[in-house]
Amino acid sequence: MAENPRARKLAERIQQIIAKRLEKGLRDPRMGFVTITDVRVTGDLQHASVFYTVYGTDEERAGSAAALKAATGMLRTEVGRNLTTRLTPQLEFILDGIPENANHINELLRTASERDREAAQLAAQAEYAGEADPYVKPREEPVEPGDQDPGER
């Protein structure tokens, strides 16, 4: 089923509003370098899931999560002022797992590449168990000088 176009537009607008507000800064000292990566709004436009990433350590991530949770009401008010909808959606901030997933995929690709190199080295040193060409070839009968091919007459 296709996504609701109005929900998609509302999600884009909410992402812009929150990103601008975070760019201005919050008074909370726990707030780190936060990037809003995606916003998803339900079909009834009542709930918005805001995905974000934080640049830094695990402590900075935890501090930023607490700061966003504390600032949810203020950010919802900011969203409500800038939207032309009758109701302002509830905001839920969710730490985006994309960077961790990308690092995990890169590690898997690196491991696969190393295994491919090892397999190529083993293949280069490998020898055939039997003959190099295992297929049976038809026997060629020797042609004597007096014999001619019937097609050449």
Coordinates of N, CA, C and O in Angstrom, one line a residue:
M1 N 0.8 -1.2 0.0 CA 0.0 0.0 0.0 C 0.9 1.2 0.0 O 1.9 1.3 0.7
A2 N 0.5 2.2 -0.8 CA 1.3 3.4 -0.9 C 1.2 4.3 0.3 O 0.2 4.3 1.0
E3 N 2.3 5.0 0.6 CA 2.3 5.9 1.8 C 1.4 7.1 1.5 O 1.3 7.6 0.4
N4 N 0.8 7.6 2.5 CA 0.0 8.8 2.5 C 0.8 10.0 2.1 O 1.7 10.4 2.8
P5 N 0.5 10.7 0.9 CA 1.3 11.8 0.5 C 1.3 13.0 1.5 O 2.3 13.7 1.7
R6 N 0.2 13.2 2.1 CA 0.1 14.3 3.1 C 1.0 14.0 4.3 O 1.7 14.8 4.9
A7 N 1.0 12.7 4.8 CA 1.9 12.3 5.9 C 3.3 12.5 5.5 O 4.1 12.9 6.4
R8 N 3.7 12.2 4.3 CA 5.1 12.3 3.8 C 5.5 13.8 3.8 O 6.5 14.2 4.3
K9 N 4.6 14.7 3.3 CA 4.9 16.1 3.3 C 5.0 16.7 4.7 O 5.9 17.5 5.1
L10 N 4.1 16.2 5.6 CA 4.1 16.6 7.0 C 5.4 16.2 7.7 O 6.0 16.9 8.5
A11 N 5.8 15.0 7.4 CA 7.1 14.4 8.0 C 8.3 15.3 7.5 O 9.1 15.6 8.4
E12 N 8.3 15.6 6.3 CA 9.4 16.5 5.8 C 9.4 17.8 6.4 O 10.5 18.3 6.8
R13 N 8.2 18.4 6.6 CA 8.1 19.7 7.3 C 8.6 19.6 8.7 O 9.3 20.5 9.2
I14 N 8.1 18.6 9.4 CA 8.5 18.4 10.8 C 10.0 18.3 11.0 O 10.7 18.8 11.8
Q15 N 10.6 17.5 10.0 CA 12.1 17.3 10.1 C 12.8 18.7 9.9 O 13.8 18.9 10.6
Q16 N 12.3 19.5 9.0 CA 12.9 20.8 8.8 C 12.8 21.7 10.0 O 13.7 22.4 10.5
I17 N 11.6 21.7 10.6 CA 11.3 22.5 11.8 C 12.2 22.1 13.0 O 12.9 23.0 13.6
I18 N 12.3 20.8 13.2 CA 13.1 20.4 14.4 C 14.6 20.6 14.1 O 15.3 21.0 15.0
A19 N 15.0 20.4 12.9 CA 16.4 20.6 12.6 C 16.8 22.1 12.7 O 17.9 22.4 13.3
K20 N 16.0 23.0 12.3 CA 16.3 24.4 12.4 C 16.3 24.8 13.9 O 17.2 25.5 14.3
R21 N 15.4 24.2 14.7 CA 15.4 24.5 16.1 C 16.6 24.0 16.8 O 17.2 24.7 17.7
L22 N 17.0 22.8 16.5 CA 18.2 22.2 17.1 C 19.5 23.0 16.6 O 20.5 23.1 17.4
E23 N 19.4 23.5 15.4 CA 20.6 24.3 14.9 C 20.7 25.6 15.7 O 21.9 26.0 16.0
K24 N 19.6 26.2 16.1 CA 19.7 27.4 17.0 C 20.2 27.0 18.4 O 20.9 27.8 19.0
G25 N 20.0 25.8 18.8 CA 20.5 25.3 20.0 C 19.5 25.2 21.1 O 18.5 25.9 21.1
L26 N 19.7 24.3 22.0 CA 18.9 24.1 23.2 C 19.7 24.6 24.4 O 21.0 24.5 24.4
R27 N 19.1 25.0 25.5 CA 19.8 25.4 26.6 C 20.4 24.2 27.5 O 21.1 24.4 28.4
D28 N 20.1 23.0 27.1 CA 20.5 21.9 27.8 C 22.0 21.5 27.5 O 22.3 21.3 26.3
P29 N 22.8 21.5 28.5 CA 24.3 21.2 28.2 C 24.5 19.8 27.8 O 25.6 19.5 27.3
R30 N 23.6 18.9 28.1 CA 23.7 17.5 27.7 C 23.6 17.3 26.2 O 24.0 16.3 25.6
M31 N 23.1 18.3 25.5 CA 22.8 18.1 24.0 C 24.1 18.1 23.3 O 24.9 19.0 23.4
G32 N 24.3 17.0 22.5 CA 25.5 16.9 21.7 C 25.2 17.3 20.2 O 24.2 18.0 19.9
F33 N 26.0 16.9 19.3 CA 25.9 17.2 17.9 C 24.8 16.2 17.3 O 25.2 15.0 17.0
V34 N 23.6 16.6 17.2 CA 22.5 15.8 16.8 C 22.1 16.1 15.4 O 22.0 17.3 15.0
T35 N 21.8 15.1 14.6 CA 21.4 15.2 13.2 C 20.0 14.4 13.1 O 20.0 13.3 13.5
I36 N 19.0 15.1 12.6 CA 17.7 14.5 12.4 C 17.8 13.8 11.0 O 18.0 14.4 10.0
T37 N 17.7 12.4 11.0 CA 17.9 11.7 9.8 C 16.6 11.4 9.1 O 16.6 11.3 7.9
D38 N 15.5 11.2 9.8 CA 14.2 10.8 9.2 C 13.1 11.1 10.2 O 13.3 11.1 11.4
V39 N 11.9 11.4 9.6 CA 10.7 11.5 10.4 C 9.6 10.7 9.7 O 9.5 10.8 8.5
R40 N 8.9 9.9 10.5 CA 7.8 9.1 9.9 C 6.5 9.5 10.7 O 6.5 9.5 11.9
V41 N 5.5 9.8 10.0 CA 4.2 10.2 10.6 C 3.2 9.2 10.2 O 3.1 8.6 9.1
T42 N 2.3 8.8 11.2 CA 1.3 7.8 11.0 C 0.3 8.4 10.1 O 0.2 9.6 9.8
G43 N -0.6 7.5 9.5 CA -1.6 7.9 8.5 C -2.6 8.8 9.1 O -3.1 9.7 8.3
D44 N -2.9 8.8 10.4 CA -3.9 9.7 10.9 C -3.2 11.0 11.4 O -3.9 11.9 12.0
L45 N -1.9 11.2 11.2 CA -1.2 12.4 11.4 C -1.1 12.8 12.9 O -0.9 13.9 13.3
Q46 N -1.3 11.8 13.8 CA -1.3 12.0 15.2 C 0.0 11.7 15.9 O 0.2 12.1 17.1
H47 N 0.9 10.9 15.3 CA 2.2 10.5 15.9 C 3.3 10.6 14.9 O 3.2 10.2 13.8
A48 N 4.4 11.2 15.4 CA 5.6 11.4 14.5 C 6.8 10.7 15.2 O 7.1 11.1 16.4
S49 N 7.4 9.8 14.5 CA 8.7 9.2 15.0 C 9.8 9.9 14.4 O 10.0 10.0 13.2
V50 N 10.7 10.6 15.2 CA 11.8 11.4 14.8 C 13.1 10.6 15.0 O 13.4 10.3 16.1
F51 N 13.7 10.2 13.9 CA 15.0 9.4 14.0 C 16.1 10.4 14.0 O 16.2 11.3 13.2
Y52 N 17.1 10.2 14.9 CA 18.3 11.0 14.9 C 19.6 10.2 15.2 O 19.5 9.1 15.6
T53 N 20.7 10.9 14.9 CA 22.0 10.3 15.2 C 22.8 11.3 16.0 O 22.5 12.5 15.9
V54 N 23.7 10.8 16.8 CA 24.5 11.7 17.6 C 26.0 11.4 17.3 O 26.4 10.2 17.3
Y55 N 26.7 12.4 17.0 CA 28.2 12.2 16.8 C 28.9 12.3 18.2 O 28.7 13.2 18.9
G56 N 29.5 11.2 18.5 CA 30.3 11.2 19.8 C 30.2 9.9 20.4 O 29.9 8.8 19.8
T57 N 30.6 9.9 21.7 CA 30.7 8.6 22.5 C 29.3 8.2 23.0 O 28.3 8.9 22.8
D58 N 29.3 7.0 23.7 CA 28.0 6.5 24.2 C 27.4 7.4 25.3 O 26.2 7.6 25.4
E59 N 28.3 8.1 26.0 CA 27.9 9.0 27.1 C 27.2 10.2 26.4 O 26.2 10.7 26.9
E60 N 27.8 10.7 25.3 CA 27.1 11.8 24.6 C 25.8 11.4 24.0 O 24.9 12.2 24.0
R61 N 25.7 10.2 23.5 CA 24.5 9.7 23.0 C 23.4 9.7 24.1 O 22.2 10.1 23.9
A62 N 23.8 9.1 25.2 CA 22.8 9.0 26.3 C 22.4 10.4 26.8 O 21.2 10.7 27.1
G63 N 23.3 11.4 26.9 CA 23.0 12.7 27.3 C 22.1 13.4 26.3 O 21.2 14.1 26.7
S64 N 22.4 13.2 25.0 CA 21.5 13.8 24.0 C 20.1 13.2 24.0 O 19.2 14.0 23.8
A65 N 20.0 11.9 24.2 CA 18.7 11.3 24.3 C 17.9 11.9 25.5 O 16.7 12.2 25.3
A66 N 18.6 12.1 26.6 CA 17.9 12.7 27.8 C 17.5 14.1 27.5 O 16.4 14.6 27.9
A67 N 18.4 14.9 26.8 CA 18.1 16.3 26.5 C 16.9 16.4 25.5 O 16.0 17.2 25.7
L68 N 16.8 15.5 24.5 CA 15.7 15.5 23.6 C 14.4 15.1 24.3 O 13.4 15.6 24.0
K69 N 14.5 14.1 25.2 CA 13.3 13.7 25.9 C 12.8 14.9 26.7 O 11.6 15.1 26.8
A70 N 13.7 15.6 27.4 CA 13.3 16.8 28.2 C 12.8 17.9 27.3 O 11.9 18.7 27.8
A71 N 13.2 18.0 26.1 CA 12.8 19.1 25.2 C 11.7 18.8 24.3 O 11.3 19.6 23.5
T72 N 11.1 17.6 24.5 CA 10.1 17.1 23.6 C 8.9 18.1 23.6 O 8.3 18.4 22.5
G73 N 8.5 18.6 24.7 CA 7.3 19.5 24.8 C 7.6 20.8 24.1 O 6.8 21.3 23.3
M74 N 8.8 21.3 24.3 CA 9.2 22.6 23.7 C 9.2 22.4 22.1 O 8.8 23.3 21.4
L75 N 9.8 21.3 21.7 CA 9.9 21.0 20.3 C 8.5 20.8 19.6 O 8.3 21.2 18.5
R76 N 7.6 20.2 20.4 CA 6.3 20.0 19.9 C 5.6 21.3 19.7 O 4.9 21.5 18.8
T77 N 5.8 22.2 20.7 CA 5.2 23.5 20.6 C 5.7 24.3 19.4 O 5.0 24.9 18.6
E78 N 7.0 24.1 19.1 CA 7.7 24.8 18.0 C 7.1 24.2 16.7 O 6.8 24.9 15.7
V79 N 6.9 22.9 16.6 CA 6.3 22.2 15.4 C 4.9 22.7 15.3 O 4.5 23.1 14.1
G80 N 4.1 22.8 16.4 CA 2.7 23.3 16.3 C 2.6 24.7 15.8 O 1.7 25.0 15.0
R81 N 3.5 25.6 16.1 CA 3.5 27.0 15.6 C 3.7 27.1 14.1 O 3.2 28.0 13.5
N82 N 4.5 26.1 13.6 CA 5.0 26.2 12.2 C 4.1 25.4 11.3 O 4.4 25.4 10.1
L83 N 3.2 24.6 11.8 CA 2.4 23.7 11.0 C 1.0 24.4 10.8 O 0.5 25.1 11.7
T84 N 0.3 24.1 9.8 CA -1.0 24.6 9.6 C -2.1 23.5 9.8 O -3.1 23.5 9.2
T85 N -1.8 22.5 10.6 CA -2.7 21.4 10.9 C -3.5 21.8 12.1 O -3.1 22.6 13.0
R86 N -4.6 21.1 12.3 CA -5.5 21.4 13.4 C -4.9 20.8 14.7 O -4.9 21.4 15.7
L87 N -4.3 19.6 14.6 CA -3.7 19.0 15.7 C -2.2 18.8 15.5 O -1.7 18.5 14.4
T88 N -1.4 19.0 16.5 CA 0.1 18.8 16.4 C 0.4 17.4 16.8 O -0.1 16.9 17.9
P89 N 1.1 16.6 16.0 CA 1.4 15.2 16.3 C 2.3 15.1 17.6 O 3.1 16.0 17.8
Q90 N 2.1 14.0 18.3 CA 3.0 13.6 19.4 C 4.4 13.3 18.8 O 4.5 12.7 17.7
L91 N 5.5 13.7 19.4 CA 6.8 13.5 19.0 C 7.5 12.4 19.8 O 7.4 12.4 21.0
E92 N 8.1 11.4 19.1 CA 8.9 10.4 19.8 C 10.3 10.4 19.1 O 10.4 10.2 17.9
F93 N 11.3 10.6 19.9 CA 12.7 10.6 19.4 C 13.3 9.2 19.5 O 13.3 8.6 20.6
I94 N 13.8 8.7 18.4 CA 14.4 7.3 18.4 C 15.8 7.4 17.8 O 16.0 8.0 16.7
L95 N 16.7 6.9 18.5 CA 18.1 6.8 18.0 C 18.2 6.0 16.8 O 17.8 4.8 16.8
D96 N 18.7 6.5 15.7 CA 18.8 5.8 14.5 C 20.0 4.9 14.5 O 21.1 5.3 14.8
G97 N 19.8 3.6 14.1 CA 20.8 2.6 14.1 C 21.6 2.5 12.8 O 22.4 1.6 12.6
I98 N 21.4 3.5 11.9 CA 22.0 3.4 10.5 C 23.6 3.4 10.6 O 24.2 2.6 10.0
P99 N 24.2 4.3 11.4 CA 25.7 4.3 11.5 C 26.2 2.9 12.0 O 27.2 2.4 11.4
E100 N 25.6 2.4 13.0 CA 26.1 1.1 13.5 C 25.9 0.0 12.5 O 26.7 -0.9 12.3
N101 N 24.7 0.0 11.8 CA 24.5 -1.0 10.8 C 25.4 -0.9 9.7 O 25.9 -1.9 9.1
A102 N 25.7 0.3 9.3 CA 26.7 0.6 8.2 C 28.1 0.1 8.6 O 28.8 -0.6 7.7
N103 N 28.5 0.3 9.8 CA 29.8 -0.2 10.2 C 29.8 -1.7 10.3 O 30.8 -2.3 9.9
H104 N 28.7 -2.3 10.7 CA 28.7 -3.8 10.7 C 28.7 -4.3 9.3 O 29.5 -5.3 9.0
I105 N 28.0 -3.7 8.4 CA 28.1 -4.2 7.0 C 29.4 -4.0 6.4 O 29.9 -4.9 5.6
N106 N 30.1 -2.9 6.7 CA 31.5 -2.7 6.2 C 32.4 -3.7 6.7 O 33.3 -4.2 6.0
E107 N 32.3 -4.1 8.0 CA 33.1 -5.1 8.6 C 32.8 -6.5 7.9 O 33.8 -7.2 7.6
L108 N 31.6 -6.8 7.6 CA 31.3 -8.0 6.9 C 31.8 -8.0 5.5 O 32.4 -9.1 5.0
L109 N 31.8 -6.9 4.8 CA 32.3 -6.8 3.4 C 33.9 -7.0 3.5 O 34.4 -7.6 2.6
R110 N 34.5 -6.4 4.5 CA 36.0 -6.5 4.6 C 36.3 -8.0 4.8 O 37.3 -8.5 4.2
T111 N 35.6 -8.7 5.7 CA 35.9 -10.1 6.0 C 35.7 -10.9 4.7 O 36.5 -11.8 4.4
A112 N 34.6 -10.6 4.0 CA 34.4 -11.4 2.7 C 35.5 -11.1 1.7 O 35.9 -12.0 1.0
S113 N 35.9 -9.9 1.6 CA 37.0 -9.6 0.7 C 38.3 -10.3 1.1 O 39.0 -10.8 0.2
E114 N 38.6 -10.4 2.3 CA 39.8 -11.1 2.8 C 39.7 -12.6 2.4 O 40.6 -13.2 2.0
R115 N 38.5 -13.2 2.7 CA 38.3 -14.6 2.3 C 38.4 -14.8 0.8 O 38.9 -15.9 0.4
D116 N 37.9 -13.9 0.0 CA 38.0 -14.0 -1.4 C 39.5 -14.0 -1.9 O 39.9 -14.8 -2.7
R117 N 40.3 -13.1 -1.2 CA 41.7 -13.1 -1.6 C 42.4 -14.4 -1.2 O 43.2 -14.9 -1.9
E118 N 42.1 -14.9 0.0 CA 42.6 -16.2 0.4 C 42.2 -17.3 -0.6 O 43.1 -18.2 -0.9
A119 N 41.0 -17.4 -1.0 CA 40.5 -18.4 -1.9 C 41.2 -18.2 -3.3 O 41.6 -19.2 -3.9
A120 N 41.5 -17.0 -3.7 CA 42.2 -16.8 -5.0 C 43.6 -17.3 -4.9 O 44.1 -17.8 -5.9
Q121 N 44.3 -17.0 -3.8 CA 45.6 -17.5 -3.6 C 45.7 -19.0 -3.6 O 46.6 -19.6 -4.2
L122 N 44.7 -19.7 -2.9 CA 44.7 -21.1 -2.9 C 44.4 -21.7 -4.3 O 45.0 -22.7 -4.7
A123 N 43.5 -21.0 -5.1 CA 43.2 -21.4 -6.4 C 44.4 -21.3 -7.3 O 44.6 -22.1 -8.2
A124 N 45.2 -20.3 -7.1 CA 46.4 -20.1 -8.0 C 47.4 -21.2 -7.7 O 48.2 -21.5 -8.6
Q125 N 47.5 -21.7 -6.5 CA 48.5 -22.7 -6.2 C 47.9 -24.1 -6.4 O 48.7 -25.1 -6.3
A126 N 46.7 -24.3 -6.7 CA 46.0 -25.6 -6.8 C 46.5 -26.3 -8.1 O 46.8 -25.7 -9.1
E127 N 46.5 -27.6 -8.0 CA 46.8 -28.5 -9.1 C 45.6 -29.4 -9.4 O 44.8 -29.7 -8.5
Y128 N 45.5 -29.9 -10.6 CA 44.4 -30.8 -10.9 C 44.6 -32.1 -10.3 O 45.8 -32.6 -10.2
A129 N 43.6 -32.8 -9.9 CA 43.7 -34.1 -9.3 C 44.0 -35.2 -10.4 O 44.7 -36.1 -10.1
G130 N 43.4 -34.9 -11.5 CA 43.7 -35.9 -12.6 C 44.3 -35.1 -13.8 O 45.2 -34.3 -13.6
E131 N 43.8 -35.3 -15.0 CA 44.3 -34.5 -16.1 C 43.7 -33.1 -16.1 O 42.7 -32.9 -15.5
A132 N 44.4 -32.2 -16.8 CA 43.9 -30.8 -16.9 C 42.6 -30.7 -17.6 O 41.7 -30.0 -17.2
D133 N 42.4 -31.6 -18.6 CA 41.2 -31.6 -19.4 C 40.5 -32.9 -19.2 O 40.9 -33.9 -19.9
P134 N 39.5 -33.1 -18.3 CA 39.0 -34.4 -18.0 C 38.0 -35.0 -19.1 O 37.6 -36.1 -18.9
Y135 N 37.7 -34.2 -20.1 CA 36.7 -34.7 -21.1 C 37.3 -35.6 -22.1 O 38.5 -35.4 -22.5
V136 N 36.6 -36.6 -22.5 CA 37.1 -37.6 -23.4 C 37.0 -37.0 -24.8 O 35.9 -36.4 -25.2
K137 N 38.1 -37.1 -25.6 CA 38.1 -36.5 -26.9 C 38.0 -37.7 -27.9 O 38.4 -38.8 -27.7
P138 N 37.3 -37.4 -29.1 CA 37.3 -38.5 -30.1 C 38.7 -38.8 -30.6 O 39.5 -38.0 -30.7
R139 N 38.8 -40.1 -30.9 CA 40.1 -40.6 -31.4 C 40.3 -40.1 -32.9 O 39.4 -40.1 -33.7
E140 N 41.5 -39.7 -33.2 CA 41.8 -39.3 -34.5 C 42.5 -40.4 -35.2 O 43.5 -40.9 -34.7
E141 N 42.0 -40.9 -36.3 CA 42.7 -42.0 -37.1 C 43.7 -41.4 -38.0 O 43.5 -40.3 -38.6
P142 N 44.9 -42.0 -38.0 CA 46.0 -41.4 -38.8 C 45.6 -41.5 -40.3 O 45.0 -42.5 -40.8
V143 N 45.8 -40.4 -41.0 CA 45.6 -40.4 -42.5 C 46.8 -40.8 -43.2 O 47.9 -40.3 -43.0
E144 N 46.7 -41.9 -44.1 CA 47.8 -42.3 -44.8 C 48.0 -41.5 -46.1 O 47.0 -40.9 -46.6
P145 N 49.2 -41.3 -46.6 CA 49.4 -40.4 -47.8 C 48.5 -40.8 -49.0 O 48.1 -40.0 -49.7
G146 N 48.2 -42.1 -49.2 CA 47.4 -42.5 -50.4 C 45.9 -42.3 -50.2 O 45.2 -42.2 -51.2
D147 N 45.5 -42.2 -49.0 CA 44.1 -42.0 -48.8 C 43.7 -40.5 -49.0 O 44.4 -39.6 -48.6
Q148 N 42.6 -40.4 -49.6 CA 42.0 -39.0 -49.8 C 40.7 -38.9 -49.1 O 40.0 -39.9 -49.0
D149 N 40.4 -37.8 -48.7 CA 39.1 -37.5 -48.1 C 38.0 -37.6 -49.2 O 38.2 -37.1 -50.3
P150 N 36.9 -38.3 -49.0 CA 35.9 -38.4 -50.1 C 35.4 -37.1 -50.6 O 35.0 -36.9 -51.7
G151 N 35.4 -36.1 -49.8 CA 34.9 -34.8 -50.2 C 35.9 -34.0 -51.1 O 35.5 -33.0 -51.7
E152 N 37.1 -34.5 -51.2 CA 38.1 -33.7 -51.9 C 38.2 -34.2 -53.4 O 38.9 -33.7 -54.2
R153 N 37.5 -35.2 -53.8 CA 37.5 -35.7 -55.2 C 36.9 -34.9 -56.2 O 36.2 -34.0 -56.2

